[in-house]
PDB file of C-alpha atoms in Angstrom:
ATOM      1  CA  MET S   1      33.502  36.753  -7.870  1.00 67.00           C
ATOM      2  CA  ALA S   2      30.669  38.050  -5.709  1.00 80.00           C
ATOM      3  CA  VAL S   3      31.224  40.618  -2.984  1.00 84.00           C
ATOM      4  CA  TYR S   4      29.482  39.762   0.277  1.00 87.00           C
ATOM      5  CA  LYS S   5      28.309  42.154   2.954  1.00 89.00           C
ATOM      6  CA  ILE S   6      27.747  41.268   6.583  1.00 91.00           C
ATOM      7  CA  VAL S   7      24.089  42.116   7.156  1.00 92.00           C
ATOM      8  CA  LYS S   8      23.421  40.688  10.616  1.00 94.00           C
ATOM      9  CA  LEU S   9      25.191  39.390  13.694  1.00 95.00           C
ATOM     10  CA  VAL S  10      23.561  37.482  16.547  1.00 97.00           C
ATOM     11  CA  CYS S  11      25.837  36.356  19.327  1.00 96.00           C
ATOM     12  CA  GLU S  12      24.918  34.604  22.552  1.00 97.00           C
ATOM     13  CA  ASN S  13      27.165  33.715  25.510  1.00 97.00           C
ATOM     14  CA  PHE S  14      30.406  34.277  23.563  1.00 95.00           C
ATOM     15  CA  LYS S  15      33.261  35.565  25.700  1.00 91.00           C
ATOM     16  CA  LYS S  16      31.871  38.662  27.512  1.00 86.00           C
ATOM     17  CA  LEU S  17      28.668  38.857  25.489  1.00 91.00           C
ATOM     18  CA  LYS S  18      25.418  37.574  26.963  1.00 92.00           C
ATOM     19  CA  MET S  19      23.310  38.529  23.927  1.00 93.00           C
ATOM     20  CA  VAL S  20      23.966  40.902  21.087  1.00 92.00           C
ATOM     21  CA  GLU S  21      22.005  41.388  17.875  1.00 92.00           C
ATOM     22  CA  ILE S  22      23.131  43.846  15.221  1.00 90.00           C
ATOM     23  CA  ASP S  23      21.180  44.420  12.001  1.00 89.00           C
ATOM     24  CA  ILE S  24      23.482  46.246   9.646  1.00 84.00           C
ATOM     25  CA  HIS S  25      21.966  48.903   7.411  1.00 80.00           C
ATOM     26  CA  GLY S  26      24.103  51.427   5.568  1.00 73.00           C
ATOM     27  CA  ASN S  27      27.858  51.680   5.371  1.00 73.00           C
ATOM     28  CA  VAL S  28      28.941  52.921   8.812  1.00 73.00           C
ATOM     29  CA  ILE S  29      28.887  50.793  11.942  1.00 76.00           C
ATOM     30  CA  VAL S  30      29.845  52.288  15.299  1.00 76.00           C
ATOM     31  CA  ILE S  31      30.645  49.951  18.166  1.00 79.00           C
ATOM     32  CA  LYS S  32      31.216  51.947  21.317  1.00 78.00           C
ATOM     33  CA  GLY S  33      31.122  51.519  25.047  1.00 79.00           C
ATOM     34  CA  GLU S  34      33.147  51.601  28.218  1.00 83.00           C
ATOM     35  CA  ASN S  35      36.243  49.467  28.699  1.00 83.00           C
ATOM     36  CA  GLU S  36      35.598  45.750  29.283  1.00 75.00           C
ATOM     37  CA  GLN S  37      32.024  45.928  27.957  1.00 74.00           C
ATOM     38  CA  GLY S  38      32.441  43.523  25.006  1.00 74.00           C
ATOM     39  CA  LYS S  39      33.393  45.654  21.982  1.00 84.00           C
ATOM     40  CA  SER S  40      36.325  43.402  21.157  1.00 86.00           C
ATOM     41  CA  SER S  41      34.152  40.336  21.746  1.00 88.00           C
ATOM     42  CA  VAL S  42      31.826  41.530  18.951  1.00 90.00           C
ATOM     43  CA  ILE S  43      34.730  41.770  16.497  1.00 89.00           C
ATOM     44  CA  ASP S  44      36.177  38.468  17.744  1.00 91.00           C
ATOM     45  CA  ALA S  45      32.806  36.770  17.210  1.00 93.00           C
ATOM     46  CA  ILE S  46      32.717  37.830  13.557  1.00 91.00           C
ATOM     47  CA  TRP S  47      36.339  36.759  13.018  1.00 90.00           C
ATOM     48  CA  VAL S  48      35.907  33.373  14.726  1.00 92.00           C
ATOM     49  CA  ALA S  49      32.667  32.610  12.888  1.00 92.00           C
ATOM     50  CA  LEU S  50      34.015  33.468   9.451  1.00 90.00           C
ATOM     51  CA  THR S  51      37.591  32.205   9.653  1.00 87.00           C
ATOM     52  CA  GLY S  52      37.468  29.254  12.019  1.00 73.00           C
ATOM     53  CA  LYS S  53      40.865  30.351  13.272  1.00 68.00           C
ATOM     54  CA  GLU S  54      42.154  31.669  16.557  1.00 74.00           C
ATOM     55  CA  ILE S  55      39.299  30.379  18.657  1.00 82.00           C
ATOM     56  CA  PRO S  56      39.801  31.832  22.138  1.00 82.00           C
ATOM     57  CA  PRO S  57      40.641  29.341  24.890  1.00 85.00           C
ATOM     58  CA  ASP S  58      37.349  30.061  26.693  1.00 89.00           C
ATOM     59  CA  PRO S  59      34.772  31.013  24.031  1.00 93.00           C
ATOM     60  CA  ILE S  60      31.779  30.216  26.263  1.00 95.00           C
ATOM     61  CA  ALA S  61      30.781  32.951  28.726  1.00 92.00           C
ATOM     62  CA  LYS S  62      31.330  32.059  32.372  1.00 91.00           C
ATOM     63  CA  GLY S  63      28.394  30.210  33.875  1.00 93.00           C
ATOM     64  CA  GLU S  64      26.949  29.133  30.498  1.00 96.00           C
ATOM     65  CA  ASP S  65      27.004  25.711  28.845  1.00 96.00           C
ATOM     66  CA  ARG S  66      27.103  26.833  25.200  1.00 97.00           C
ATOM     67  CA  ALA S  67      27.761  29.827  22.984  1.00 97.00           C
ATOM     68  CA  GLU S  68      26.399  30.580  19.541  1.00 97.00           C
ATOM     69  CA  ILE S  69      27.401  33.023  16.823  1.00 97.00           C
ATOM     70  CA  LYS S  70      25.305  33.664  13.696  1.00 97.00           C
ATOM     71  CA  VAL S  71      26.547  35.928  10.937  1.00 96.00           C
ATOM     72  CA  ASP S  72      24.422  36.589   7.868  1.00 95.00           C
ATOM     73  CA  ILE S  73      26.357  37.525   4.730  1.00 94.00           C
ATOM     74  CA  SER S  74      24.724  38.514   1.451  1.00 91.00           C
ATOM     75  CA  ASP S  75      25.858  39.150  -2.095  1.00 89.00           C
ATOM     76  CA  GLY S  76      22.614  41.048  -2.755  1.00 88.00           C
ATOM     77  CA  ASP S  77      20.868  38.006  -4.197  1.00 92.00           C
ATOM     78  CA  ILE S  78      21.568  35.191  -1.747  1.00 93.00           C
ATOM     79  CA  THR S  79      21.925  35.417   2.032  1.00 95.00           C
ATOM     80  CA  TYR S  80      24.085  32.826   3.746  1.00 96.00           C
ATOM     81  CA  THR S  81      23.764  32.182   7.473  1.00 97.00           C
ATOM     82  CA  VAL S  82      27.011  31.170   9.137  1.00 96.00           C
ATOM     83  CA  LYS S  83      26.326  29.482  12.471  1.00 97.00           C
ATOM     84  CA  LYS S  84      29.044  28.407  14.883  1.00 96.00           C
ATOM     85  CA  VAL S  85      28.068  26.702  18.144  1.00 96.00           C
ATOM     86  CA  PHE S  86      30.488  26.097  21.005  1.00 95.00           C
ATOM     87  CA  LYS S  87      29.985  23.435  23.660  1.00 96.00           C
ATOM     88  CA  PRO S  88      32.446  22.163  26.260  1.00 94.00           C
ATOM     89  CA  THR S  89      33.039  19.141  24.021  1.00 93.00           C
ATOM     90  CA  GLY S  90      33.914  21.179  20.899  1.00 91.00           C
ATOM     91  CA  HIS S  91      32.344  23.361  18.249  1.00 93.00           C
ATOM     92  CA  SER S  92      30.340  22.985  15.044  1.00 94.00           C
ATOM     93  CA  LEU S  93      29.958  25.090  11.891  1.00 95.00           C
ATOM     94  CA  VAL S  94      27.025  25.271   9.484  1.00 96.00           C
ATOM     95  CA  VAL S  95      26.610  27.538   6.468  1.00 96.00           C
ATOM     96  CA  GLU S  96      23.222  27.546   4.787  1.00 97.00           C
ATOM     97  CA  THR S  97      20.768  29.525   2.698  1.00 95.00           C
ATOM     98  CA  GLU S  98      16.994  29.307   2.858  1.00 92.00           C
ATOM     99  CA  SER S  99      17.081  26.409   0.412  1.00 93.00           C
ATOM    100  CA  GLN S 100      20.384  24.589   0.914  1.00 95.00           C
ATOM    101  CA  ARG S 101      23.105  23.632   3.369  1.00 96.00           C
ATOM    102  CA  ILE S 102      26.669  24.129   2.146  1.00 94.00           C
ATOM    103  CA  LYS S 103      28.463  20.754   2.182  1.00 95.00           C
ATOM    104  CA  SER S 104      31.951  22.086   3.025  1.00 93.00           C
ATOM    105  CA  PRO S 105      31.237  25.173   5.138  1.00 94.00           C
ATOM    106  CA  GLN S 106      34.824  26.081   6.086  1.00 91.00           C
ATOM    107  CA  ALA S 107      36.015  25.650   2.485  1.00 91.00           C
ATOM    108  CA  PHE S 108      33.178  27.966   1.357  1.00 91.00           C
ATOM    109  CA  LEU S 109      34.173  30.565   3.964  1.00 91.00           C
ATOM    110  CA  ASP S 110      37.882  30.289   3.131  1.00 88.00           C
ATOM    111  CA  LYS S 111      37.059  30.978  -0.535  1.00 86.00           C
ATOM    112  CA  THR S 112      34.656  33.816   0.351  1.00 85.00           C
ATOM    113  CA  LEU S 113      36.522  35.591   3.187  1.00 78.00           C
ATOM    114  CA  GLY S 114      38.461  38.081   1.066  1.00 73.00           C
ATOM    115  CA  ASN S 115      35.203  39.261  -0.492  1.00 62.00           C
ATOM    116  CA  ILE S 116      33.327  40.097   2.737  1.00 64.00           C
ATOM    117  CA  SER S 117      32.807  43.624   4.078  1.00 56.00           C
ATOM    118  CA  PHE S 118      30.484  45.478   6.436  1.00 48.00           C
TER     119      PHE S 118
END
């Protein structure tokens, strides 16, 4: 089974985050900042996007009408973009590559989750 690495995170209006973009190069990622600045929201965004579980009660930042999380995972050959969008009416999940959309995105992520790392 392939091992996937998280290579990029883009998060907009999720919890305390207005906009965050992290391109991941190398093996060490440092997320630091003062209290209540969104460090946990970054980790929560990755978890919510990849697992579909434990969605916070208010995932959309105050004053916004939608939130979006994109996580790119790669096995070295293929990069998959996981996109979760939150609206007041619910949320959607899409997993795709440059050439195809995965038909059962949550099933794909459930099968892949144990093989994902930073």
